[in-house]
Coordinates of C-alpha atoms in Angstrom, one line a residue:
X774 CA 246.9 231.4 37.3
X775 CA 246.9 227.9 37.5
X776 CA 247.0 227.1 40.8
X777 CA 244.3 229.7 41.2
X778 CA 241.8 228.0 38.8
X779 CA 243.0 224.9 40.7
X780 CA 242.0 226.6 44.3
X781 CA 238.3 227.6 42.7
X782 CA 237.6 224.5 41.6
X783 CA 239.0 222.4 44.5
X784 CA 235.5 223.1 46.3
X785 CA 232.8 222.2 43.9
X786 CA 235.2 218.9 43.3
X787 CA 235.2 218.1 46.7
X788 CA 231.5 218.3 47.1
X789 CA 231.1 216.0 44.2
X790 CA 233.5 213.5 45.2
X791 CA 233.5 213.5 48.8
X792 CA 230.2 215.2 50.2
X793 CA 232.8 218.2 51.8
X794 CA 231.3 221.6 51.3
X795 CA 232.7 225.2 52.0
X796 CA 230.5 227.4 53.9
X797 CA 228.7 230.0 51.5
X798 CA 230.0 233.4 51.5
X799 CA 227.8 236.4 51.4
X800 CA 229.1 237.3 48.2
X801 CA 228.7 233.9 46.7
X802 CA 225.2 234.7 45.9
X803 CA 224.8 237.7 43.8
X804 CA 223.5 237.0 40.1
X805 CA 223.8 239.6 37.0
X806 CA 227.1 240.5 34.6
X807 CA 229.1 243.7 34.3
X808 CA 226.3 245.3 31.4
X809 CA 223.4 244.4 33.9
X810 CA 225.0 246.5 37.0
X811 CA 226.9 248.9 34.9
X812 CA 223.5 249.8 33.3
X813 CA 222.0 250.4 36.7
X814 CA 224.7 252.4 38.7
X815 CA 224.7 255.5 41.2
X816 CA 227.2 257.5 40.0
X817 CA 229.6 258.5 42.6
X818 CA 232.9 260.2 43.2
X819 CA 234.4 258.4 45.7
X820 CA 233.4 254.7 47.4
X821 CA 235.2 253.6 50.8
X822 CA 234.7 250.1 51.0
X823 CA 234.5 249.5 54.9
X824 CA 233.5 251.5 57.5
X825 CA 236.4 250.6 60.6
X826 CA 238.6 253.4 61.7
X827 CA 240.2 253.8 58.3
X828 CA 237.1 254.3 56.5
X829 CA 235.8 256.5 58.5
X830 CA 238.6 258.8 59.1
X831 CA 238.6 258.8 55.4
X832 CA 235.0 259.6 54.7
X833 CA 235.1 262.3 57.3
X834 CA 237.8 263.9 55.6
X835 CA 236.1 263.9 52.2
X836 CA 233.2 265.2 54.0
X837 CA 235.8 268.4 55.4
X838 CA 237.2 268.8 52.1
X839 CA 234.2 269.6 49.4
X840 CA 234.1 265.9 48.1
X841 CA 230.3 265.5 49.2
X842 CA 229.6 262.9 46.3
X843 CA 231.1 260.1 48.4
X844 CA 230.0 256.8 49.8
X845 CA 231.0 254.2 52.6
X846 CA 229.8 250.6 52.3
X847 CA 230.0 248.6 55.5
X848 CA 229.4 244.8 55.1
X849 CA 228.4 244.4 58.6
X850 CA 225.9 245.6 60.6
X851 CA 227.9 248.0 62.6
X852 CA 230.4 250.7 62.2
X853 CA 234.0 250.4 63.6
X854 CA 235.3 247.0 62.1
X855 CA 238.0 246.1 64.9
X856 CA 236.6 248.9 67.2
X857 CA 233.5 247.3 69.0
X858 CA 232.4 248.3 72.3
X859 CA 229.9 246.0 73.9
X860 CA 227.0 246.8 76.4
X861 CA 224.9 244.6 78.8
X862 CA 223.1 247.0 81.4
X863 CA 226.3 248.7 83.6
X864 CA 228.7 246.2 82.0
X865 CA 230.9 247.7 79.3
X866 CA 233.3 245.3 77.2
X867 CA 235.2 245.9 74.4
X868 CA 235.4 242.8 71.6
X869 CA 238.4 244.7 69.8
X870 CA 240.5 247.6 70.7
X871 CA 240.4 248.3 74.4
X872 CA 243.7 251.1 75.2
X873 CA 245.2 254.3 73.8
X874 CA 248.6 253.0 72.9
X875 CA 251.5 255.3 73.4
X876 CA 250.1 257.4 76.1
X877 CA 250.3 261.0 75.7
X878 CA 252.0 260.9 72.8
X879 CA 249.3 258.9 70.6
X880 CA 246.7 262.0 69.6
X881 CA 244.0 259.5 70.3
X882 CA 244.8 260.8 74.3
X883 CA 244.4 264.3 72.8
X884 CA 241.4 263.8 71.4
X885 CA 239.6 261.5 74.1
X886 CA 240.8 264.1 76.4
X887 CA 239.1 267.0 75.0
X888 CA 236.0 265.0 74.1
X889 CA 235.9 264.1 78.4
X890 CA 236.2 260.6 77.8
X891 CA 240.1 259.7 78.8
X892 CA 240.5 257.4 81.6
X893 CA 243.3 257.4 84.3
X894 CA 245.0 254.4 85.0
X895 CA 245.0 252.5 88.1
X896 CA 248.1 252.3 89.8
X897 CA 249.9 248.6 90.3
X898 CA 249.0 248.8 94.2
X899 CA 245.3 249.3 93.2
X900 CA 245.3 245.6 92.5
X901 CA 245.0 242.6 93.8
X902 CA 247.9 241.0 92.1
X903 CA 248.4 237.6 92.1
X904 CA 251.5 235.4 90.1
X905 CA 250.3 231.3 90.9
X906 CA 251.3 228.1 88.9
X907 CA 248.7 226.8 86.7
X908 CA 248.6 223.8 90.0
X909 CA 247.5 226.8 92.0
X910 CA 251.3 227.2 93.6
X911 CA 252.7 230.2 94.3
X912 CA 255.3 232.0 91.8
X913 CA 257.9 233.5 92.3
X914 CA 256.9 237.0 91.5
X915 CA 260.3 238.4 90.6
X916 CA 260.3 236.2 87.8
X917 CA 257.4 238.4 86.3
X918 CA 260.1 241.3 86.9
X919 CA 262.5 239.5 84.6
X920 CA 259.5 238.9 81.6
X921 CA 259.0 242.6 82.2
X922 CA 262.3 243.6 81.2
X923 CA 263.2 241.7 78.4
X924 CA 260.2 242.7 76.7
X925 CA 261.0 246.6 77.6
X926 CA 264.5 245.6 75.9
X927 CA 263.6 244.5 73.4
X928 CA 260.6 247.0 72.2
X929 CA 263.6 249.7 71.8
X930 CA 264.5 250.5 68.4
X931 CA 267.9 250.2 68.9
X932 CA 267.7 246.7 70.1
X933 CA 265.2 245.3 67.3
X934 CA 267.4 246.1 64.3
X935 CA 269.9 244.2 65.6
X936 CA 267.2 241.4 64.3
X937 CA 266.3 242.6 60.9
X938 CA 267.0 239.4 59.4
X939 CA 265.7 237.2 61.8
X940 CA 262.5 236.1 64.0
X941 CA 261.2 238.9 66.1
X942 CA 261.6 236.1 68.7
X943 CA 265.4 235.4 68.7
X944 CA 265.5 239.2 71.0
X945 CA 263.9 237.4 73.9
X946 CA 265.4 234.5 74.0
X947 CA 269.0 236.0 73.9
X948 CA 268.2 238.2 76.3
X949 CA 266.3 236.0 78.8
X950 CA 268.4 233.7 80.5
X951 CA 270.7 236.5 80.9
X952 CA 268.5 238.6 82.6
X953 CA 267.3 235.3 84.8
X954 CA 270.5 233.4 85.4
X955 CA 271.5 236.6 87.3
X956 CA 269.7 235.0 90.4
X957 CA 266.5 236.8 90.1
X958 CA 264.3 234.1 90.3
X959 CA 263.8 230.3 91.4
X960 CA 265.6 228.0 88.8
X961 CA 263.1 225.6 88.7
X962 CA 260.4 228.0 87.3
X963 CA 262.7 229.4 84.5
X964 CA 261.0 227.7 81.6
X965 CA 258.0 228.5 82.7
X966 CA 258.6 232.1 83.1
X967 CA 259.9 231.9 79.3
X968 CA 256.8 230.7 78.2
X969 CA 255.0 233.3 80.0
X970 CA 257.2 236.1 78.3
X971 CA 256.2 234.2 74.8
X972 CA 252.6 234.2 75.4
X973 CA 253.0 238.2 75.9
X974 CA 254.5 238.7 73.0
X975 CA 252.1 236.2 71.4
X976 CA 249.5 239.0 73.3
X977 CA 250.7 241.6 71.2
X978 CA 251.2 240.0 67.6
X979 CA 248.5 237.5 67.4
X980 CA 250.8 234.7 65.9
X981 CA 251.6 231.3 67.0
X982 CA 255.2 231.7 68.0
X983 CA 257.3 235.0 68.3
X984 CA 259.2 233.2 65.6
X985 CA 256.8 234.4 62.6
X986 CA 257.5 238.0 63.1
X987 CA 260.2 239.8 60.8
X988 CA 262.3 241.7 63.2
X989 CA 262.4 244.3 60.1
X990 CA 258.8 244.7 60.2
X991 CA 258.9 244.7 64.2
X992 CA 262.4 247.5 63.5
X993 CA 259.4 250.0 61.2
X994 CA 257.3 250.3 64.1
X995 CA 257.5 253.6 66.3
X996 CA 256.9 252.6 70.2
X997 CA 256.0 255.5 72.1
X998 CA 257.1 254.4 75.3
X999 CA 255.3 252.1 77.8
X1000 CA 251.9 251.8 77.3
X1001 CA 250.3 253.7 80.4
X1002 CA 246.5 251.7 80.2
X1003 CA 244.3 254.8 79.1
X1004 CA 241.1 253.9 78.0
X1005 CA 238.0 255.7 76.9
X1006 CA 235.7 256.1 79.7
X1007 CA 232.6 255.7 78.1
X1008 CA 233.8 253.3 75.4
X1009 CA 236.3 252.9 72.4
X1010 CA 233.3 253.4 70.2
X1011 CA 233.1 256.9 71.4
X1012 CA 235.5 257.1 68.7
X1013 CA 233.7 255.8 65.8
X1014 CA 230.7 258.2 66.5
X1015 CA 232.9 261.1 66.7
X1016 CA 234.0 260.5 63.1
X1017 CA 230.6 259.7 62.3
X1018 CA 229.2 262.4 63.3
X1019 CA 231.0 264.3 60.5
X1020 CA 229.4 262.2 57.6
X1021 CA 225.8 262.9 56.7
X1022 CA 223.7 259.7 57.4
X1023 CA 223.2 259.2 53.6
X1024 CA 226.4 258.5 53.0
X1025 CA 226.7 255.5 54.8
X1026 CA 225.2 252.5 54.2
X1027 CA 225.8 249.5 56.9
X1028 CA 225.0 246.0 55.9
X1029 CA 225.7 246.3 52.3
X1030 CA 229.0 243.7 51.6
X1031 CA 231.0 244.9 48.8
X1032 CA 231.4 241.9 46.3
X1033 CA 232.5 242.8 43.3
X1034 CA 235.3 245.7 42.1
X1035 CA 235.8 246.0 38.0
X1036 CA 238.1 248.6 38.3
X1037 CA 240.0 248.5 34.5
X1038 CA 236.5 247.7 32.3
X1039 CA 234.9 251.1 32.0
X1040 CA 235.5 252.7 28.7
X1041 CA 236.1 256.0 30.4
X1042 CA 238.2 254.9 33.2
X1043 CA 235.5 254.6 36.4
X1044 CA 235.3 251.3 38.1
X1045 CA 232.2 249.4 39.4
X1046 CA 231.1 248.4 42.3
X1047 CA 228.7 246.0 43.0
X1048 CA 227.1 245.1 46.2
X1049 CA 225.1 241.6 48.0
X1050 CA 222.5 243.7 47.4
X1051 CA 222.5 244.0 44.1
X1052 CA 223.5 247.7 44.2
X1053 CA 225.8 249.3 41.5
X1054 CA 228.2 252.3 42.2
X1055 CA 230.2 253.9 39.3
X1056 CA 233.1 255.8 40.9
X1057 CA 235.9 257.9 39.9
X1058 CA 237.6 256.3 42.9
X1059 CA 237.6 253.4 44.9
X1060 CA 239.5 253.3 48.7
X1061 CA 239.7 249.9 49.9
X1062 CA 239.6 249.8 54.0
X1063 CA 238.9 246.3 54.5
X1064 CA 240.8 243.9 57.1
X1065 CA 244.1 242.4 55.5
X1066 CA 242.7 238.9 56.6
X1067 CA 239.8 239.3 54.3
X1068 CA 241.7 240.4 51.4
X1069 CA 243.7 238.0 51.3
X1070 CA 240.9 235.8 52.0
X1071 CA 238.5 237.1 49.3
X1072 CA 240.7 239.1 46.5
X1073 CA 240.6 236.9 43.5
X1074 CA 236.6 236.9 43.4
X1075 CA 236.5 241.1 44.4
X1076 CA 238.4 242.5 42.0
X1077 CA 238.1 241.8 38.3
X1078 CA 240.6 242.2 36.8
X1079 CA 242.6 240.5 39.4
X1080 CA 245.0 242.6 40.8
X1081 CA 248.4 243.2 39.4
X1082 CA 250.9 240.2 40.2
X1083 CA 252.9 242.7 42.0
X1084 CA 250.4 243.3 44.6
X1085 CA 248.8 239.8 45.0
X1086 CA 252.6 238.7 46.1
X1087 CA 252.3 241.6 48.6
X1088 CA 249.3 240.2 49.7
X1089 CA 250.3 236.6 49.9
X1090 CA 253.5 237.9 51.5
X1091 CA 251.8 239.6 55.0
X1092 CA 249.4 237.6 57.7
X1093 CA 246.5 238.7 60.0
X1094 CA 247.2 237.5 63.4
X1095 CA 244.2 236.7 65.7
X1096 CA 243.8 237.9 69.5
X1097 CA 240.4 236.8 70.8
X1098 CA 239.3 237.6 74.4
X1099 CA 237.2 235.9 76.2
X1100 CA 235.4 237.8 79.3
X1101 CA 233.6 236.8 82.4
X1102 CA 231.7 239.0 84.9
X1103 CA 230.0 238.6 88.6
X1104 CA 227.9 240.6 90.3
X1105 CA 230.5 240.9 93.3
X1106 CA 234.3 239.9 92.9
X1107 CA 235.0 236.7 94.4
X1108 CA 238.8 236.9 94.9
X1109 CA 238.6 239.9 96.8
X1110 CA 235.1 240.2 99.0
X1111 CA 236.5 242.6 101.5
X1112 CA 238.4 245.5 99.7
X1113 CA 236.9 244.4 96.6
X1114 CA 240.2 245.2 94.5
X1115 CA 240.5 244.6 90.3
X1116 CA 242.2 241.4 89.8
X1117 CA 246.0 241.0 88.0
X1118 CA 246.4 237.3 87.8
X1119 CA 249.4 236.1 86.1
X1120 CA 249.5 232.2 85.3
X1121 CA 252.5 229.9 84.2
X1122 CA 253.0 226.7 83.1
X1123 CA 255.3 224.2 84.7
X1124 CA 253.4 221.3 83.7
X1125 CA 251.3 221.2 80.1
X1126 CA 249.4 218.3 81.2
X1127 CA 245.7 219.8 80.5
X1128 CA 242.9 217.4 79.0
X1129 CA 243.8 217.7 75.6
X1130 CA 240.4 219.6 75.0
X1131 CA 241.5 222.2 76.9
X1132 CA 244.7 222.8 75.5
X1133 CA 243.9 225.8 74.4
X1134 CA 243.7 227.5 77.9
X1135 CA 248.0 227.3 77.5
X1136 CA 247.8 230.6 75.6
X1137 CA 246.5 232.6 78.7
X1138 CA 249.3 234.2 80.6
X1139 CA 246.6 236.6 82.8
X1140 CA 243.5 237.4 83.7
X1141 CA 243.0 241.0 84.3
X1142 CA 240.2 243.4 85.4
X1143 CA 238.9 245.4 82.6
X1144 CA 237.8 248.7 82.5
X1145 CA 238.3 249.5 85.9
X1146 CA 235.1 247.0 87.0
X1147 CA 236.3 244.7 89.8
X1148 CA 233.5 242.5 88.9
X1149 CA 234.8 241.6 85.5
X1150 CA 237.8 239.4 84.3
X1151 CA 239.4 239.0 80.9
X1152 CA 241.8 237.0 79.3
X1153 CA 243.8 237.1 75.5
X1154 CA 244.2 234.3 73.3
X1155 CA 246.0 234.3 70.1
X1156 CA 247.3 232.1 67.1
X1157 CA 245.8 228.7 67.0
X1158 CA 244.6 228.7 70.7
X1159 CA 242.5 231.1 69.5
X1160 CA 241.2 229.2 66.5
X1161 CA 240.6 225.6 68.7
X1162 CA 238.9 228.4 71.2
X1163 CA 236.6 229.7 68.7
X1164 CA 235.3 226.0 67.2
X1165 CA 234.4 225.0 70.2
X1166 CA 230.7 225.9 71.8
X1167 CA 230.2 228.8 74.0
X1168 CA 229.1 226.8 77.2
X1169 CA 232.7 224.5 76.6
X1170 CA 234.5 227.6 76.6
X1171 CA 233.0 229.2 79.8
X1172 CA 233.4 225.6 81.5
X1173 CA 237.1 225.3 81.0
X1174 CA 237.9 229.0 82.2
X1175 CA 235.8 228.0 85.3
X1176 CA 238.1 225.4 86.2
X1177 CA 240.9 226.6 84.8
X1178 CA 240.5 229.7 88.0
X1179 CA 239.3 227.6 90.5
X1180 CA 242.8 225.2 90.7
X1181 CA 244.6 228.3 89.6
X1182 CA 243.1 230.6 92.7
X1183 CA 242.1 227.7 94.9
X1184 CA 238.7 229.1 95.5
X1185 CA 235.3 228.8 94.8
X1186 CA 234.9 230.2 91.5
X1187 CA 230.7 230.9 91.2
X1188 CA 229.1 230.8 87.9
X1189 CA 229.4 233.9 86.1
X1190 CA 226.4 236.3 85.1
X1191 CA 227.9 237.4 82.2
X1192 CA 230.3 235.4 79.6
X1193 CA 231.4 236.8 76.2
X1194 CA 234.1 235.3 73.7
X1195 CA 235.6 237.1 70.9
X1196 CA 235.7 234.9 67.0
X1197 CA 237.4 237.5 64.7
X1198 CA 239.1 234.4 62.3
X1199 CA 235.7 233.0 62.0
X1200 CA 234.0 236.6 61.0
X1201 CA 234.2 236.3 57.1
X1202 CA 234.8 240.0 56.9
X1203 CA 238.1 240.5 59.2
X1204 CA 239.3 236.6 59.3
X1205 CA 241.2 237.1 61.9
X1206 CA 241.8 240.7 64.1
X1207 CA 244.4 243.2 66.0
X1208 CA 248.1 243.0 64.6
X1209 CA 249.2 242.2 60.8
X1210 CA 252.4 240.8 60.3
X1211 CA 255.3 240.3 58.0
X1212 CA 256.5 237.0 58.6
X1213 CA 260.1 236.1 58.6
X1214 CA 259.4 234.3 55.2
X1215 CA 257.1 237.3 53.6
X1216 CA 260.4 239.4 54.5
X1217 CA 262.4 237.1 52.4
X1218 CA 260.6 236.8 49.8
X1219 CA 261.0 240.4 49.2
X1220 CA 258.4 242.7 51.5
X1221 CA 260.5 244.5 53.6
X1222 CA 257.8 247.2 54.7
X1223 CA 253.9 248.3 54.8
X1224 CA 255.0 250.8 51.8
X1225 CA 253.8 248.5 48.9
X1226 CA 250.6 247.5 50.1
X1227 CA 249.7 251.4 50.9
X1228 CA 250.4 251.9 47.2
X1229 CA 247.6 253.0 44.9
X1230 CA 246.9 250.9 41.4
X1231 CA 246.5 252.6 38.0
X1232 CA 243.9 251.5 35.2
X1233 CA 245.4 250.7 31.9
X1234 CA 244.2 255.3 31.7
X1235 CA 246.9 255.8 33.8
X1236 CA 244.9 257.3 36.7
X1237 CA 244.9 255.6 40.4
X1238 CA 241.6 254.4 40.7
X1239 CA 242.0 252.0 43.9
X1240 CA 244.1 253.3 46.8
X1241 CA 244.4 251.9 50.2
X1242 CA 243.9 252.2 53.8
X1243 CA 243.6 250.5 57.0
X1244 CA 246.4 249.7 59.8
X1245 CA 248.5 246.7 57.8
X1246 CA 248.9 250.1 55.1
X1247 CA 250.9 252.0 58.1
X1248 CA 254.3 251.4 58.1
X1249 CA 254.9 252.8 61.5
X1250 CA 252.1 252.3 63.4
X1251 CA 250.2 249.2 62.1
X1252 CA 248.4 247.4 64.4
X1253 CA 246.9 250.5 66.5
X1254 CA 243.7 253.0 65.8
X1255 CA 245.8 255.4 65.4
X1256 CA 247.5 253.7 62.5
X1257 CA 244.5 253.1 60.6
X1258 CA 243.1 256.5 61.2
X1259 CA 245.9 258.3 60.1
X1260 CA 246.1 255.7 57.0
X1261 CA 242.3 256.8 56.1
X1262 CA 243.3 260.4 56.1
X1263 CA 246.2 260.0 53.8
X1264 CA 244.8 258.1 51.4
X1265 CA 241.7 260.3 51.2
X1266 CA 243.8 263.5 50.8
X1267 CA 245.9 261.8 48.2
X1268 CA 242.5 261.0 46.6
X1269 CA 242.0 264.4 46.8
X1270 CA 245.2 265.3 45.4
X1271 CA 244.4 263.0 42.1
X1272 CA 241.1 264.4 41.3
X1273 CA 242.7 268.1 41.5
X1274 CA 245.0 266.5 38.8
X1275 CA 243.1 265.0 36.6
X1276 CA 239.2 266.7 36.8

């Protein structure tokens, strides 16, 4: 508790001494004490506190299962969270999930199927595809082969819990120069073909090296097989209206930041919640959806009483990677005018001799054409890439992709008609997006799975009055839509479950 008062007070004392301010946080600005909102609030069964995939899922299941007396609170302006499709005239984008992981067997393919909206995927010949030096040489394509299957390797279950104990990374790079000392590639490209395999796995993780990952937590999750690039047609958002269009309008309220949970000061046992709008909820039950990053981020001034010590360590014991995109579109592709094929452009590094302002372009291993628009281009950065990405203007950004493609194609790159970037660490309510993590140190230090953090927390009553959801809460599937859908759905029918019990 020390070092906590310590951390609260660090900013005022900065300001004071040194002129150094925090920026102000929604939340930082609601006024009134427990007896002023207590003596003001809706009463409610059941409040889901954000409405991504999780809350949603959850809310929709309430809605299926007689619990009508419910509420989601969305702090931002849309509904989603890490789902956001984005539109601009024909142009569709999306700034967070973009693929149905697993193929077939992920039941998001079921369900985007029957709701017409599943997209094929193009086949590898349908592409212009490209492997170059970040000079603008050619590669020495086979050495994309070998990346390619030391990352199939070591996705199989039977191969990560050989690293239990260890970095996630330590897979890939005992398998590597196995795999390209058998002569399948040029010699002289063979670190650079490394650090092309480390920026995919940096692609799917969010972290800064594929150290940080516990190959236990990497071991929980269930791969499907290779990912076979289904999409929804008409946009991953497709998905948030169909759960939405399950839950009366009234029951959701967007822009309303959840700021303050008393969940053990109610002499009967409800908790309170209090909005940046100065609204007051008293509920039997509280399901917390909300990002991992902004938990961790935000949970010693949301919940009073602080949470149990037990849980804060779990907190302080998992990380929120970041995966930013950033996305440019033409009105015709200009690496292919003739037969006007989608671009696959894979880049590596056999020189790291970039301006030092645009080091940050070092975490792009390919640009790729999105949702089957050959006009359009998009690239992944993660880690701290993505952070130097984010701090820096928009028109900086667009600048250094610009020249980045024109030495990596050699051609005249024109000035795009539409450029977008992605800034999940900077968004106060997700600080940071995609994948959570255990790191190798979170593993030692005792959090060996999802399990804990999915767990529900009693008042001093006895009843479970906060329970969990969202994709770091799936042990098996954390990271994906799926994962957070089906974590919204079990918490809500364990909700369910509770109030049978105890009403």
């Amino acid at each position: 508790m020390r070092l906590e008062r310590l951390r609260l007070l660090l900013p005022p004392l900065l300001t004071l001494l040194f002129g150094i301010s925090e920026a102000s946080h929604p939340c930082d600005q609601i006024s009134g004490s427990y007896n002023d909102w207590s003596s003001n609030a809706i009463s409610k069964e059941v409040v889901v506190v954000g409405g991504g995939i999780a809350g949603l899922a959850a809310m929709k299941t309430f809605m299926e299962n007689q619990v009508p007396n419910a509420v989601l609170l969305e702090a931002q302006d849309y509904l989603g969270g890490r789902v956001k499709t984005h539109r601009e005239g024909s142009i569709l984008v999306e700034d967070g999930a973009e693929w149905i992981n697993g193929g077939s067997s992920n039941r998001l393919y079921g369900l985007a199927q029957s709701l017409g909206f599943l997209t094929q995927p193009l086949q590898t010949s349908d592409y212009d595809w490209r492997t170059k030096t970040s000079e603008g040489d050619d590669a020495n394509a086979a050495g994309y082969d070998v990346a390619n299957e030391v990352f199939n390797e070591c996705e199989e279950d039977s191969v990560k819990i050989n690293y239990r104990e260890t970095g996630y990374g330590q897979c890939y790079l005992d398998r590597f120069p196995n795999w390209y000392d058998n002569g399948l590639t040029s010699p002289d490209e063979k670190a650079a073909w490394e650090n092309y395999l480390h920026m995919w796995v940096l692609k799917d993780t969010g972290t800064n090296t594929w150290m940080d990952v516990s190959g236990r937590d990497a071991d929980h999750f269930t791969d499907w097989g290779e990912d076979k690039w289904n999409q929804w047609s008409q946009g991953f958002d497709a998905l948030t209206n169909h759960l939405k269009s399950s839950i009366p309008q009234n029951n959701i309220k967007t822009s309303t930041p959840v700021c303050k949970i008393f969940w053990d000061s109610d002499p009967v046992g409800k908790v309170l919640v209090v909005t940046a709008t100065q609204e007051a909820y008293l509920a039997d039950y509280v399901l917390v959806t909300a990002s991992v990053g902004h938990l961790k981020d935000r949970h010693f001034q949301l919940f009073d009483p602080p949470l149990p010590s037990n849980y804060q360590n779990n907190l302080n014991n998992i990380e929120l990677g970041v995966a930013d995109k950033v996305q440019l579109g033409w009105q015709e592709p200009w690496w292919d005018t003739t037969q006007k094929k989608p671009l696959n452009l894979h880049i590596i590094f056999k020189n790291f001799n970039l301006p030092a302002e645009q080091s940050w372009l070092y975490g792009i291993m390919e640009f790729l054409s999105i949702h089957q628009q050959t006009n359009m281009l998009q690239a992944f950065v993660t880690g701290d890439k993505a952070r130097q990405m984010e701090n820096m203007s928009s028109e900086e950004v667009k600048e250094h992709l610009l020249s980045h493609l024109r030495r990596v194609t050699g051609q005249d790159v024109p000035e795009p008609t539409l450029f977008r970037r992605t800034q999940w660490e900077k968004n106060v309510w997700m600080k940071g997006s995609y994948n959570s993590y255990i790191p190798v140190t979170g593993d030692a230090a005792g959090l060996t799975s999802r399990e804990p953090l999915a767990k529900p927390i009693s008042n001093s009553q006895g009843v479970k009055v906060i329970h969990w959801a969202g994709e770091h809460t799936s042990n098996t599937r954390y990271g994906t839509v799926d994962g957070a859908m089906d974590s919204g759905e079990t918490a809500a029918f364990a909700i369910i479950d509770d109030m049978d019990t105890y009403y």
